XYZ file of C-alpha atoms in Angstrom:
560
model
C 83.167 7.349 72.404
C 80.422 8.127 69.871
C 81.302 9.626 66.481
C 79.543 12.851 67.400
C 81.424 13.127 70.674
C 84.735 12.499 68.898
C 83.968 15.252 66.416
C 83.061 17.662 69.204
C 86.327 16.888 70.971
C 88.230 17.743 67.782
C 86.319 20.991 67.160
C 86.240 22.268 70.735
C 89.412 21.232 72.555
C 88.775 23.279 75.703
C 84.996 22.914 76.140
C 82.775 20.632 78.232
C 82.270 17.987 75.533
C 80.063 15.749 77.689
C 77.576 18.588 78.231
C 77.448 19.550 74.541
C 77.150 15.916 73.466
C 74.299 15.171 75.888
C 72.356 18.210 74.628
C 72.792 17.032 71.028
C 71.724 13.468 71.868
C 68.603 14.774 73.622
C 67.723 16.923 70.578
C 68.201 13.947 68.216
C 65.808 11.826 70.291
C 63.210 14.633 70.223
C 63.538 14.824 66.435
C 63.123 11.067 65.974
C 59.772 11.216 67.758
C 58.535 13.969 65.409
C 59.837 12.583 62.093
C 57.230 10.230 60.671
C 57.905 10.319 56.930
C 60.169 7.530 55.640
C 63.008 8.615 53.372
C 63.916 6.989 50.076
C 67.149 5.131 50.806
C 68.948 5.767 47.526
C 68.704 7.694 44.300
C 67.720 6.366 40.873
C 66.811 7.436 37.331
C 63.479 8.884 38.520
C 65.176 11.553 40.610
C 65.044 14.784 38.631
C 65.018 17.995 40.685
C 63.204 21.268 40.002
C 64.914 24.381 41.442
C 62.472 27.200 42.180
C 61.525 30.085 44.423
C 58.505 29.644 46.658
C 56.983 32.850 45.270
C 57.670 31.953 41.644
C 53.991 32.240 40.645
C 51.379 34.691 41.923
C 47.618 34.905 42.297
C 45.885 37.813 43.981
C 45.266 37.196 47.683
C 46.636 33.622 47.711
C 49.857 32.515 49.483
C 52.422 31.926 46.767
C 53.298 28.418 48.001
C 49.660 27.460 47.470
C 49.805 28.892 43.953
C 53.092 27.071 43.312
C 51.530 23.752 44.340
C 48.667 24.383 41.924
C 51.155 25.036 39.104
C 53.295 22.078 40.104
C 50.421 19.590 40.324
C 48.995 20.727 36.996
C 52.143 21.079 34.881
C 55.273 19.744 36.614
C 54.563 16.833 38.964
C 54.973 14.170 36.260
C 58.435 15.531 35.435
C 60.016 16.140 38.849
C 60.290 13.836 41.841
C 61.956 16.531 43.936
C 61.555 20.267 44.389
C 64.339 22.482 45.722
C 62.524 25.478 47.175
C 65.085 28.259 47.496
C 65.049 29.905 50.966
C 61.418 30.440 51.912
C 62.102 32.027 55.289
C 61.668 35.718 56.221
C 64.677 37.617 54.817
C 66.059 41.090 54.201
C 68.240 40.748 51.071
C 69.832 38.453 48.471
C 66.439 36.979 47.513
C 66.223 34.855 50.636
C 69.825 34.148 51.618
C 69.905 36.700 54.447
C 67.575 34.812 56.769
C 65.807 36.699 59.576
C 64.283 33.618 61.227
C 65.345 30.087 60.286
C 62.209 28.524 61.756
C 59.516 30.611 60.066
C 58.035 30.634 56.575
C 57.877 34.066 54.940
C 54.212 35.077 55.508
C 53.907 36.241 51.892
C 54.626 32.662 50.820
C 52.423 30.937 53.402
C 53.221 28.848 56.454
C 54.497 25.371 57.364
C 51.177 23.798 56.351
C 51.894 24.857 52.751
C 55.306 23.181 52.856
C 53.652 20.046 54.223
C 51.019 20.170 51.478
C 53.685 20.456 48.761
C 55.582 17.533 50.294
C 52.569 15.370 49.421
C 53.289 16.087 45.736
C 57.103 15.884 45.751
C 60.045 15.349 48.028
C 61.370 18.698 49.227
C 64.894 20.086 49.360
C 65.436 22.799 51.992
C 68.155 25.418 52.055
C 70.176 25.365 55.256
C 71.844 28.803 55.243
C 74.420 27.762 57.810
C 77.220 30.302 57.319
C 75.383 33.568 57.968
C 72.202 35.261 59.184
C 70.439 38.565 58.452
C 71.585 41.737 60.209
C 67.902 42.202 61.171
C 67.643 38.787 62.841
C 66.868 38.454 66.552
C 70.353 36.987 67.045
C 72.254 39.920 65.559
C 69.908 42.548 66.956
C 70.452 40.952 70.372
C 74.194 41.263 69.860
C 73.869 44.942 68.880
C 71.746 45.542 71.984
C 74.422 44.014 74.242
C 72.323 40.957 75.129
C 74.924 38.687 76.797
C 73.289 35.607 75.225
C 74.505 36.727 71.783
C 77.811 38.206 72.913
C 79.899 35.580 71.101
C 77.588 34.630 68.212
C 79.523 36.653 65.644
C 83.186 37.217 64.803
C 84.581 40.560 65.931
C 87.837 41.520 64.277
C 90.325 44.355 64.642
C 90.476 45.932 61.149
C 94.236 46.437 61.527
C 94.798 42.651 61.469
C 96.141 41.346 58.165
C 93.351 39.340 56.514
C 94.793 39.424 53.006
C 95.052 35.614 52.859
C 91.275 35.191 53.304
C 89.536 33.880 50.178
C 87.046 36.455 48.931
C 83.988 35.394 46.906
C 82.820 38.999 46.437
C 84.332 42.380 45.628
C 82.986 43.727 48.952
C 84.666 44.441 52.323
C 85.273 41.392 54.502
C 84.574 43.357 57.697
C 81.540 45.593 58.242
C 81.320 48.300 60.924
C 78.375 48.306 63.353
C 77.536 50.453 66.376
C 76.334 48.687 69.533
C 73.604 50.088 71.808
C 76.262 51.176 74.324
C 77.972 53.265 71.643
C 80.881 50.901 70.964
C 81.867 50.350 67.329
C 82.704 46.818 66.237
C 83.988 45.380 62.970
C 82.157 42.131 62.201
C 83.055 39.347 59.745
C 80.696 39.466 56.737
C 81.869 37.182 53.935
C 79.079 38.058 51.493
C 77.544 41.419 52.469
C 76.940 43.711 55.438
C 73.413 42.237 55.675
C 74.725 38.648 55.897
C 76.519 38.297 59.221
C 78.778 35.256 59.536
C 78.003 32.990 62.488
C 80.799 32.214 64.935
C 80.976 28.421 65.092
C 83.893 28.582 67.516
C 81.148 29.265 70.071
C 79.581 25.826 70.840
C 76.214 27.474 71.531
C 76.070 28.618 67.910
C 76.625 25.012 66.827
C 73.874 23.812 69.193
C 71.434 26.410 67.866
C 72.228 25.522 64.252
C 71.865 21.786 64.994
C 68.445 22.603 66.402
C 67.593 24.346 63.109
C 68.863 21.426 61.023
C 66.812 18.867 62.967
C 63.794 21.180 62.840
C 64.013 21.067 59.031
C 63.955 17.264 59.126
C 60.895 17.446 61.368
C 59.235 19.709 58.786
C 59.791 17.153 56.024
C 63.123 18.067 54.397
C 64.390 15.017 52.474
C 67.285 16.832 50.788
C 69.243 19.523 52.671
C 71.479 22.004 50.847
C 74.319 23.465 52.924
C 74.676 26.976 51.529
C 78.163 28.564 51.397
C 79.336 25.853 53.776
C 83.045 26.184 52.981
C 83.376 29.452 54.932
C 82.014 28.295 58.307
C 85.257 28.208 60.324
C 87.564 31.225 60.637
C 91.266 31.217 61.576
C 93.336 34.361 61.101
C 96.347 33.698 58.880
C 94.532 31.125 56.739
C 92.301 31.291 53.664
C 89.288 30.689 55.972
C 87.753 28.325 53.435
C 87.606 24.494 53.520
C 89.394 24.416 56.868
C 89.690 21.107 58.722
C 87.160 22.100 61.347
C 84.678 23.130 58.644
C 84.882 19.584 57.288
C 84.469 18.201 60.795
C 81.275 20.223 61.285
C 79.956 18.944 57.939
C 80.691 15.382 59.107
C 78.838 16.132 62.314
C 75.822 17.341 60.313
C 75.964 14.108 58.287
C 76.006 12.062 61.513
C 72.901 13.920 62.683
C 71.030 13.230 59.445
C 71.947 9.545 59.477
C 70.955 9.205 63.106
C 67.680 11.151 63.011
C 66.351 10.347 59.514
C 68.502 7.960 57.468
C 68.014 8.538 53.767
C 68.000 12.327 54.081
C 70.440 13.565 51.434
C 72.992 16.259 52.313
C 74.338 18.446 49.502
C 77.210 20.889 49.937
C 77.250 24.098 47.910
C 80.863 25.146 47.305
C 81.401 27.104 44.100
C 85.129 26.395 43.968
C 87.661 24.411 41.894
C 86.907 20.706 41.470
C 89.343 19.180 43.969
C 88.158 21.499 46.737
C 84.552 20.780 45.781
C 84.834 16.977 45.910
C 86.722 17.155 49.207
C 83.224 17.426 50.739
C 82.594 13.795 49.791
C 84.979 13.021 52.666
C 85.860 9.326 52.588
C 82.738 8.599 50.535
C 80.604 7.762 53.562
C 81.082 10.457 56.189
C 80.422 13.850 54.545
C 78.141 15.042 51.736
C 76.040 12.562 49.775
C 76.194 14.961 46.813
C 78.218 17.971 45.729
C 77.243 20.461 43.046
C 78.875 19.764 39.688
C 79.941 23.398 39.250
C 82.202 23.025 36.173
C 79.341 21.593 34.075
C 77.375 24.847 33.369
C 80.331 26.939 32.149
C 81.945 23.995 30.320
C 78.793 23.158 28.354
C 78.357 26.855 27.570
C 81.995 27.235 26.488
C 81.844 24.086 24.333
C 78.729 25.198 22.481
C 80.195 28.655 21.888
C 83.377 27.080 20.495
C 81.534 24.344 18.574
C 84.102 21.979 20.022
C 83.847 19.346 22.742
C 87.545 18.756 23.466
C 87.625 20.584 26.810
C 84.348 19.022 27.967
C 85.515 15.562 26.877
C 88.910 15.843 28.578
C 87.358 17.107 31.801
C 84.617 14.464 31.898
C 87.080 11.687 30.981
C 89.230 12.508 34.004
C 86.373 13.241 36.405
C 86.885 11.607 39.769
C 85.296 11.811 43.172
C 81.919 10.079 43.017
C 81.485 6.609 44.525
C 78.748 4.096 45.267
C 77.359 6.145 48.161
C 77.985 9.586 46.668
C 77.075 11.279 43.409
C 77.087 14.650 41.690
C 74.238 17.146 41.758
C 74.261 18.266 38.123
C 72.776 21.517 36.849
C 73.174 24.090 34.081
C 71.288 27.080 35.481
C 70.405 28.225 38.963
C 69.219 31.302 40.860
C 72.850 32.482 40.804
C 74.928 33.275 37.757
C 77.099 30.866 35.780
C 80.206 30.558 37.954
C 83.613 30.859 36.293
C 85.966 29.852 39.116
C 85.259 26.110 38.678
C 86.722 26.128 35.140
C 89.858 28.045 36.027
C 92.630 25.530 35.445
C 90.452 23.653 32.931
C 90.068 26.485 30.409
C 92.914 29.000 29.814
C 92.215 32.365 31.459
C 92.343 34.227 28.148
C 89.642 31.920 26.776
C 87.463 32.567 29.845
C 87.859 36.329 29.448
C 87.075 36.042 25.728
C 83.868 34.097 26.515
C 82.876 36.758 29.050
C 83.351 39.556 26.495
C 81.420 37.621 23.855
C 78.505 37.127 26.263
C 78.562 40.765 27.386
C 78.190 41.819 23.748
C 75.028 39.693 23.585
C 73.525 41.283 26.694
C 74.856 39.228 29.611
C 75.904 40.947 32.841
C 78.964 40.040 34.919
C 79.798 40.013 38.635
C 83.436 40.375 39.718
C 85.491 39.143 42.682
C 88.464 40.807 44.349
C 91.803 38.986 44.137
C 94.454 38.973 46.869
C 96.621 41.343 44.790
C 93.818 43.918 44.629
C 92.798 43.209 41.038
C 89.353 41.977 40.023
C 88.334 38.968 37.937
C 84.963 37.928 36.504
C 83.309 35.645 39.050
C 80.005 34.793 37.385
C 78.032 35.539 34.252
C 74.478 36.754 34.900
C 72.170 35.591 32.140
C 69.445 33.019 31.540
C 70.932 29.815 30.163
C 68.736 30.089 27.073
C 70.179 33.505 26.234
C 73.707 32.460 27.231
C 73.727 29.771 24.554
C 72.421 32.007 21.775
C 72.879 35.306 20.013
C 70.235 38.002 20.172
C 69.787 37.515 16.422
C 69.153 33.745 16.723
C 65.801 32.342 15.622
C 63.608 30.572 18.154
C 64.253 27.254 16.400
C 68.015 27.788 16.813
C 67.523 28.702 20.469
C 65.524 25.549 21.159
C 68.022 23.267 19.375
C 71.022 24.452 21.395
C 69.046 24.568 24.622
C 67.758 21.009 24.302
C 71.209 19.721 23.367
C 72.655 21.293 26.523
C 69.906 19.693 28.600
C 70.511 16.336 26.950
C 74.043 16.526 28.369
C 72.616 17.426 31.778
C 70.044 14.627 31.794
C 72.414 11.871 30.640
C 75.514 12.832 32.633
C 76.270 10.656 35.655
C 74.560 12.078 38.747
C 71.214 13.571 39.763
C 70.051 16.321 37.352
C 68.425 19.549 38.519
C 66.610 21.994 36.230
C 66.006 25.616 37.191
C 62.442 26.865 36.807
C 63.471 29.647 34.371
C 64.991 27.006 32.085
C 61.847 24.896 32.237
C 59.828 27.989 31.290
C 62.102 28.985 28.405
C 62.834 32.378 29.975
C 64.807 35.212 28.400
C 66.871 37.859 30.217
C 64.808 39.974 32.625
C 66.355 43.430 32.332
C 63.361 45.060 34.007
C 64.068 42.937 37.076
C 67.701 44.110 37.130
C 66.598 47.742 36.870
C 64.111 47.269 39.707
C 66.507 45.602 42.178
C 69.887 46.934 41.047
C 71.191 43.342 41.223
C 72.712 41.575 38.203
C 71.362 38.219 39.401
C 67.785 39.458 38.977
C 68.255 38.899 35.244
C 67.429 35.220 35.852
C 64.940 35.486 38.749
C 61.730 36.678 37.144
C 58.410 35.933 38.920
C 55.110 35.461 37.067
C 51.351 35.888 37.480
C 50.063 32.307 37.194
C 47.416 33.062 34.572
C 49.962 34.764 32.274
C 52.622 32.039 32.416
C 50.047 29.284 31.889
C 48.731 31.109 28.829
C 52.232 31.413 27.319
C 53.106 27.784 28.044
C 49.895 26.547 26.437
C 50.128 28.736 23.333
C 51.487 26.530 20.555
C 54.458 27.892 18.653
C 55.731 30.249 21.344
C 59.297 29.902 22.569
C 58.086 28.970 26.039
C 55.741 26.303 24.652
C 58.463 24.781 22.459
C 61.012 24.626 25.282
C 58.541 23.317 27.854
C 57.092 20.654 25.539
C 60.407 19.366 24.170
C 62.208 19.445 27.507
C 59.280 17.559 29.051
C 59.665 14.829 26.434
C 63.339 14.182 27.107
C 62.867 14.286 30.898
C 60.174 11.622 30.667
C 62.312 9.375 28.434
C 65.190 9.806 30.847
C 63.064 8.693 33.796
C 62.092 5.466 32.009
C 65.686 4.370 31.302
C 67.458 2.495 34.120
C 70.855 3.174 32.534
C 70.451 6.772 33.725
C 70.506 5.669 37.343
C 73.247 7.847 38.930
C 75.107 4.677 39.926
C 75.251 3.365 36.340
C 78.816 3.746 35.065
C 79.765 6.479 32.607
C 82.463 6.195 29.973
C 83.479 9.192 27.861
C 83.967 8.342 24.171
C 86.451 10.213 21.985
C 84.897 10.132 18.516
C 85.286 13.636 17.079
C 86.350 17.030 18.448
C 82.949 18.481 17.600
C 81.083 15.763 19.490
C 80.527 15.109 23.159
C 79.783 11.403 23.523
C 79.237 9.234 26.573
C 78.323 5.613 27.229
C 76.287 4.585 30.276
C 76.568 0.915 31.197
C 75.162 -1.734 33.499
C 76.211 -5.395 33.748
C 74.223 -6.455 30.683
C 73.239 -3.302 28.810
C 74.494 0.054 27.577
C 73.387 3.248 25.884
C 75.444 5.678 23.787
C 74.607 9.378 23.839
C 75.977 11.607 21.075
C 75.912 15.420 20.994
C 76.969 17.507 18.015
C 78.168 20.752 19.598
C 78.788 22.466 16.262
C 76.747 24.138 13.534
C 78.103 21.638 10.961
C 77.236 18.078 10.004
C 79.590 15.683 11.828
C 80.280 12.003 11.199
C 79.315 10.036 14.286
C 81.740 7.114 13.889
C 79.341 4.355 15.003
C 78.714 0.966 13.419
C 75.759 -1.312 14.083
C 72.007 -1.231 14.612
C 70.648 1.089 17.328
C 67.292 2.179 18.730
C 67.013 5.931 19.304
C 64.976 5.896 22.526
C 63.982 9.538 22.030
C 62.203 8.811 18.740
C 61.551 5.056 18.877
C 63.263 4.646 15.483
C 65.755 1.811 14.780
C 68.591 2.759 12.434
C 71.626 1.018 10.963
C 74.796 3.082 11.519
C 78.041 2.977 9.554
C 81.022 5.244 8.979
C 78.944 7.522 6.699
C 76.206 8.406 9.196
C 76.339 11.970 10.474
C 74.649 14.203 13.022
C 72.962 17.423 11.959
C 74.040 20.694 13.638
C 73.195 20.558 17.360
C 71.558 17.141 16.999
C 71.721 14.618 19.852
C 70.957 10.892 19.866
C 70.253 8.428 22.693
C 71.117 5.040 21.184
C 70.622 1.525 22.554
C 72.091 -1.419 20.597
C 69.653 -3.738 18.845
C 70.705 -7.377 18.428
């Protein structure tokens, strides 16, 4: 029995597995005939990802994907091998994550020819919003209109049933009430909002339709695929309804499809949860996700810089497990969402987390909350640009740049594939006007720009944007030239000083030591010997008296 057939038999005990399997096999063969682009078969030090919206930059009368390609080719292509375009499909809310039609490009952004054009400049990462669909989609509208085809596409639930054990990522109702065309009222499972209707994967036809979407994305050139909110796909009353065994089996099935149709396509699971749950999506190291998001990294780096102390970051990184030869971490500091706090619960004491939240709120950050099973609420994510998160409102631009670059040095040297959010690359500050316009806290870090204005700011020497863009460009390019930053190169965490975060990346015959002073004080670095700083090209003799300046970082290779 094939792997896919075995997985189907596990997921659907009482269904016609032979029929479902034959339909999947036929769809795989169709996809193989349409997929012409060869995939890179592994990752290396060149793989740095840019995270962006498809309408990030605007020009009057021009599809925004065309404008983005112009910006990318002119300013970004020499820095990034891959571009993660956040959902570029027609949508109704959540800046793209309530998809109306999985197989269309939002007309304001362009069409599939624009995606194809961009794929000539970079490899593309698609969002596969597999847990839910827009309430305005054909599928859900068909359900509301009593179309029998969609009768079992969504999860109806009696509101009197006890669902208190279900894990809640939002402080919103789990069930949303809708009226059908025949006048019936139904309560439907909506994990994230009443505009994001959870799909019912216990219906095999839903799985078949979503497999069709996944293979369609490969046909359209997706080389990385991000499984959004994947942990919630399977529902069983009486459980937490997150990370269930059948959810993992569906993820394994998706991996089988990718390997069969276009080997080398990288699958990334997005599960903003504690570390052990997160790395469970590596499976056995060969059968589930190729990469998982390194969710503790953004809040831990932020916490460490606020404390001026690297102990928590060092202890966490020293004990980090889960990545293997065929898997790695997808590292980031900022994204289109806020800075998640759940991943550091259990790493940082709760009172310290709450203290950090209050400190950031005083400096202008916003906060989203989640509902706990006991009815209380806890901070779920901090909404702020990473540049403003690291600094006080009273900080000088030079101070801002120092801390920001140090944080990104950690990102770019940490084991895994690094991803940089477009707002970070642009040196963006908090967008309060955006929050006022949308009423959403997350809009604080989702600003869009007229192309001519952002180019002017980036090119104007001495501006904050110019300093960030220029300096960050320099360290990205050095990173890409150093083979010791291959994600498969080993990482050792060094314990030199509480105020430092230090790591060593090694190969069979070489190594590099990276030092970060997380404090605003001079700190002895504790090294002896002659080293080349590959960021500056300067060779220096180190002894017990050498120190790092506040927020200084060094990338040091031994010189014989």
